[in-house]
Coordinates of C-alpha atoms and ligand atoms in Angstrom, one line a residue:
X1 CA 0.2 0.2 -0.1
X2 CA 1.3 3.8 -0.8
X3 CA 2.2 5.5 2.1
X4 CA -0.3 8.6 2.4
X5 CA 1.9 11.0 5.2
X6 CA 5.3 10.3 4.2
X7 CA 7.2 13.6 5.1
X8 CA 3.9 14.9 7.1
X9 CA 3.4 15.5 10.5
X10 CA -0.1 14.3 12.0
X11 CA -1.1 15.4 15.7
X12 CA -3.5 13.5 17.3
X13 CA -5.0 14.4 20.8
X14 CA -6.6 12.2 23.2
X15 CA -3.9 9.7 21.7
X16 CA -3.6 7.3 24.7
X17 CA -6.3 5.3 24.4
X18 CA -9.2 3.7 22.2
X19 CA -9.7 5.7 18.5
X20 CA -7.2 8.0 19.3
X21 CA -4.2 5.2 19.7
X22 CA -5.3 3.4 16.3
X23 CA -5.2 6.8 14.5
X24 CA -2.0 7.4 15.7
X25 CA -0.7 3.5 14.6
X26 CA -2.1 3.9 11.3
X27 CA -0.9 7.4 10.5
X28 CA 2.7 6.2 12.1
X29 CA 2.1 2.9 9.3
X30 CA 1.6 5.6 6.8
X31 CA 5.4 7.1 7.2
X32 CA 3.9 10.1 9.2
X33 CA 5.6 12.0 11.8
X34 CA 3.2 11.6 14.5
X35 CA 2.5 14.0 17.3
X36 CA 1.1 11.9 20.4
X37 CA -0.9 14.2 22.9
X38 CA -2.8 13.5 25.7
X39 CA -3.2 14.6 29.2
X40 CA -2.1 11.1 30.7
X41 CA 1.2 10.5 30.7
X42 CA 0.5 6.6 29.2
X43 CA 1.0 8.2 25.6
X44 CA 4.9 8.0 26.4
X45 CA 4.7 4.3 26.3
X46 CA 3.3 4.2 23.2
X47 CA 5.5 6.7 21.8
X48 CA 8.5 4.8 22.8
X49 CA 6.8 1.1 21.5
X50 CA 6.4 3.3 18.0
X51 CA 9.7 4.8 17.5
X52 CA 11.6 1.1 18.6
X53 CA 9.4 -0.1 15.9
X54 CA 11.0 2.9 13.6
X55 CA 8.5 5.2 13.8
X56 CA 9.0 8.9 14.1
X57 CA 6.7 10.3 17.1
X58 CA 6.9 12.3 19.8
X59 CA 5.0 12.6 22.8
X60 CA 3.5 15.6 24.5
X61 CA 1.8 16.2 27.5
X62 CA -1.4 18.5 27.3
X63 CA -4.5 19.2 28.4
X64 CA -6.7 20.4 25.4
X65 CA -9.2 22.7 28.0
X66 CA -6.2 24.5 28.9
X67 CA -5.4 27.2 26.2
X68 CA -1.4 27.3 27.4
X69 CA -1.2 23.6 26.9
X70 CA -3.1 23.7 23.8
X71 CA -0.5 26.6 22.6
X72 CA 2.3 24.5 24.0
X73 CA 1.6 21.3 22.1
X74 CA 1.6 23.4 19.0
X75 CA 4.7 25.1 19.5
X76 CA 6.8 21.6 20.7
X77 CA 4.7 19.8 17.5
X78 CA 6.6 22.6 15.4
X79 CA 10.1 22.7 17.2
X80 CA 10.2 18.7 16.5
X81 CA 9.0 18.7 13.0
X82 CA 9.2 21.9 11.5
X83 CA 5.5 21.5 10.5
X84 CA 2.2 20.8 11.1
X85 CA 0.0 19.0 8.1
X86 CA -2.6 17.7 10.0
X87 CA -4.7 17.5 13.1
X88 CA -7.1 14.7 14.1
X89 CA -9.0 16.3 17.4
X90 CA -10.1 13.5 18.8
X91 CA -10.1 13.9 22.7
X92 CA -13.3 13.3 24.2
X93 CA -15.1 12.2 27.3
X94 CA -18.7 11.3 28.3
X95 CA -20.6 11.6 31.5
X96 CA -24.0 9.9 30.6
X97 CA -26.7 11.4 32.7
X98 CA -30.2 12.6 32.1
X99 CA -30.7 16.0 31.6
X100 CA -32.4 16.8 35.1
X101 CA -30.0 14.9 36.8
X102 CA -27.3 16.5 35.0
X103 CA -24.8 18.6 37.8
X104 CA -23.7 22.0 36.3
X105 CA -20.2 20.9 36.8
X106 CA -20.4 17.7 35.1
X107 CA -21.9 19.5 32.0
X108 CA -19.5 22.3 32.1
X109 CA -16.6 19.1 32.6
X110 CA -18.2 17.4 28.9
X111 CA -18.7 21.0 27.3
X112 CA -15.1 21.8 28.3
X113 CA -13.0 19.3 26.7
X114 CA -15.4 17.9 23.8
X115 CA -16.1 21.7 22.8
X116 CA -13.8 24.0 24.1
X117 CA -10.8 21.5 23.7
X118 CA -11.8 21.6 20.2
X119 CA -11.8 24.9 19.4
X120 CA -8.7 25.4 21.0
X121 CA -7.1 23.1 19.1
X122 CA -8.6 23.9 16.0
X123 CA -7.9 27.7 16.5
X124 CA -3.9 27.2 16.9
X125 CA -3.4 24.4 14.4
X126 CA -4.8 26.6 11.8
X127 CA -3.1 29.6 13.2
X128 CA 0.5 27.4 12.4
X129 CA -1.0 26.5 8.8
X130 CA -1.6 29.6 7.7
X131 CA 1.3 30.8 8.6
X132 CA 3.2 27.9 6.8
X133 CA 0.2 28.2 3.7
X134 CA 1.1 25.0 2.5
X135 CA -2.6 24.4 3.2
X136 CA -3.8 21.2 5.7
X137 CA -6.3 18.5 6.7
X138 CA -8.0 19.1 10.1
X139 CA -10.4 15.7 11.1
X140 CA -12.6 16.4 14.3
X141 CA -13.9 13.7 16.1
X142 CA -17.5 14.2 16.3
X143 CA -20.0 11.2 16.5
X144 CA -23.5 10.0 16.0
X145 CA -24.9 12.1 18.8
X146 CA -24.1 15.0 17.2
X147 CA -26.2 14.1 14.5
X148 CA -28.9 12.4 16.6
X149 CA -29.8 12.7 20.3
X150 CA -30.5 9.6 22.8
X151 CA -31.3 9.3 26.4
X152 CA -28.5 10.2 28.6
X153 CA -26.4 12.1 25.9
X154 CA -27.6 15.8 26.9
X155 CA -24.0 17.0 27.7
X156 CA -22.2 14.9 25.0
X157 CA -24.7 15.7 22.2
X158 CA -24.8 19.5 22.8
X159 CA -20.7 19.6 22.6
X160 CA -20.6 17.2 19.7
X161 CA -24.0 19.4 17.9
X162 CA -21.7 22.2 18.2
X163 CA -18.2 20.7 16.9
X164 CA -20.1 19.8 13.6
X165 CA -21.1 23.7 12.8
X166 CA -17.9 24.5 14.0
X167 CA -16.3 22.3 11.7
X168 CA -18.8 24.0 9.0
X169 CA -18.0 27.1 9.9
X170 CA -14.2 26.3 9.7
X171 CA -14.7 24.8 6.2
X172 CA -16.3 28.2 5.3
X173 CA -13.3 30.2 6.6
X174 CA -10.0 28.6 5.4
X175 CA -11.2 25.7 2.4
X176 CA -9.9 29.1 -0.1
X177 CA -6.7 28.5 1.9
X178 CA -6.1 25.2 0.8
X179 CA -7.0 24.0 4.7
X180 CA -10.1 21.1 4.8
X181 CA -12.1 20.3 7.9
X182 CA -14.0 17.6 8.6
X183 CA -15.7 15.8 11.0
X184 CA -15.7 11.8 11.9
X185 CA -18.9 10.4 13.1
X186 CA -18.7 7.1 14.9
X187 CA -20.9 4.9 16.2
X188 CA -20.5 2.9 19.4
X189 CA -17.0 1.9 19.2
X190 CA -14.6 -0.9 21.7
X191 CA -12.9 1.6 23.6
X192 CA -12.2 2.1 27.5
X193 CA -15.2 5.1 26.8
X194 CA -17.9 2.2 26.4
X195 CA -16.2 -0.3 28.6
X196 CA -16.8 1.3 31.3
X197 CA -20.8 1.5 30.5
X198 CA -22.8 -1.7 32.3
X199 CA -22.8 -4.6 30.2
X200 CA -27.0 -4.4 29.8
X201 CA -26.5 -1.0 27.9
X202 CA -23.9 -2.3 25.9
X203 CA -26.4 -5.1 24.7
X204 CA -28.9 -2.6 23.8
X205 CA -26.0 -0.8 22.2
X206 CA -25.2 -3.7 19.8
X207 CA -29.2 -3.8 19.1
X208 CA -29.0 -0.3 17.6
X209 CA -26.7 -1.0 15.1
X210 CA -28.1 -2.8 12.1
X211 CA -24.5 -4.3 11.5
X212 CA -25.2 -6.5 14.6
X213 CA -22.1 -5.2 16.6
X214 CA -20.0 -2.7 18.2
X215 CA -17.2 -0.9 16.0
X216 CA -13.3 -0.8 16.2
X217 CA -11.3 1.6 16.8
X218 CA -8.9 1.1 13.6
X219 CA -12.7 1.2 11.5
X220 CA -12.7 4.9 12.7
X221 CA -9.2 5.3 12.5
X222 CA -9.3 4.4 8.4
X223 CA -12.1 7.0 7.8
X224 CA -10.0 9.2 9.8
X225 CA -6.9 8.9 7.5
X226 CA -8.7 8.9 4.1
X227 CA -10.1 12.7 5.6
X228 CA -6.9 13.6 6.5
X229 CA -5.6 12.4 3.3
X230 CA -5.3 13.7 0.1
X231 CA -7.6 10.8 -0.9
X232 CA -10.1 13.4 -0.1
X233 CA -8.8 16.5 -1.7
X234 CA -12.3 17.7 -2.7
X235 CA -14.0 16.9 0.9
X236 CA -14.2 19.4 3.4
X237 CA -17.2 20.4 5.9
X238 CA -18.6 17.0 5.6
X239 CA -19.6 14.9 8.4
X240 CA -18.5 10.7 7.6
X241 CA -20.4 8.9 9.9
X242 CA -18.9 5.5 10.7
X243 CA -21.5 3.8 12.3
X244 CA -22.6 0.3 11.5
X245 CA -26.0 1.9 10.1
X246 CA -27.2 3.1 13.6
X247 CA -28.1 6.4 12.3
X248 CA -29.7 5.1 9.1
X249 CA -32.2 3.2 11.1
Ligands
LIG1 P1 -11.0 6.8 25.2 O1 -11.3 7.1 26.4 O2 -10.5 5.3 25.1 O3 -10.0 8.0 25.3 C1 -9.8 9.0 24.8 C2 -8.6 10.1 25.2 O4 -8.5 11.4 25.4 C3 -8.0 9.5 26.7 O5 -6.4 8.3 26.5 C4 -8.0 10.3 27.6 O6 -6.7 10.5 28.8 C5 -8.1 11.8 26.5 N1 -8.3 12.8 27.4 C6 -9.8 12.9 28.2 N2 -9.6 14.3 28.5 C7 -8.7 15.0 27.8 C8 -8.4 16.1 27.8 N3 -8.7 17.0 28.5 N4 -7.2 16.5 27.4 C9 -6.2 15.6 26.4 N5 -6.6 14.1 26.5 C10 -7.9 13.9 27.4 O7 -12.4 7.4 24.4 P2 -12.5 7.0 22.7 O8 -13.7 5.9 23.0 O9 -11.6 6.8 21.7 O10 -13.1 8.4 22.5 C11 -12.0 9.3 21.9 C12 -13.4 10.2 20.5 O11 -14.3 9.7 20.1 C13 -14.1 10.8 22.0 O12 -14.1 12.8 21.1 C14 -15.3 10.7 22.0 O13 -16.5 11.5 22.2 C15 -15.3 10.3 20.4 N6 -16.3 9.1 20.0 C16 -16.2 7.8 20.6 C17 -17.5 7.0 20.5 C18 -17.3 5.4 21.2 O14 -18.0 5.1 21.0 N7 -15.9 5.0 22.1 C19 -18.0 7.2 19.8 C20 -18.0 8.2 18.9 C21 -17.2 9.4 19.2

């Protein structure tokens, strides 16, 4: 297979686990320099493992809700690799609860990571890409719950719905400068985020996917790499649903 990301630098947030980790492995396999960023120090092990296998990665610990962290993360990426070509804004959390039982603190926490974090990473990546004047590609990790609601997803859906429109606004503002911005919208995927749900809830979720199972992180990573690659050169402002049919029925 052609290595689509040779001489390119990809930054992945929330990269120490789940979909982010799968994307890191996929970018590295396709020749990218990968900046692995996470609030958790676990990303260091992943970086060391990939570098031992001949990859070129660096770990930068950062909290996407902190503006200073995000600026430092972008600066460190550029210091290390000289450029930034791809952002996968993936870091996210979920705190499931009915609206009337959601504490304001939990609401703010989910909006902070899933919306403010994506905004900050987009803002400072775009600033860097405009400086480079060589275009770039951003993929924001949205969700089927950026498109449709479900019980106990109030704060999560509110944040993810806003990410969809942030992406479309970014498309309107930066497409003419060669920066493409898209969303990937996964259905339920087998990651620690979903593993934390009670088993009966997981069984109910399986039934909502016509394909008859939950998704795998690698299946989302493939869609992310497509959107980030030149194969998607005429695709911007789009929401690519990767959901085993969840939103079709
Ligand atoms: P995960 O829990 O396996 O991984 C999330 C990663 O984000 C963790 O490594 C965590 O340390 C990191 N993180 C959390 N808060 C952070 C912060 N403030 N700054 C930097 N990093 C932070 O979760 P998963 O499932 O891989 O989720 C990744 C993204 O995919 C999220 O945005 C989630 O909303 C989205 N998604 C997940 C789905 C699923 O079913 N697993 C479905 C649709 C979307």
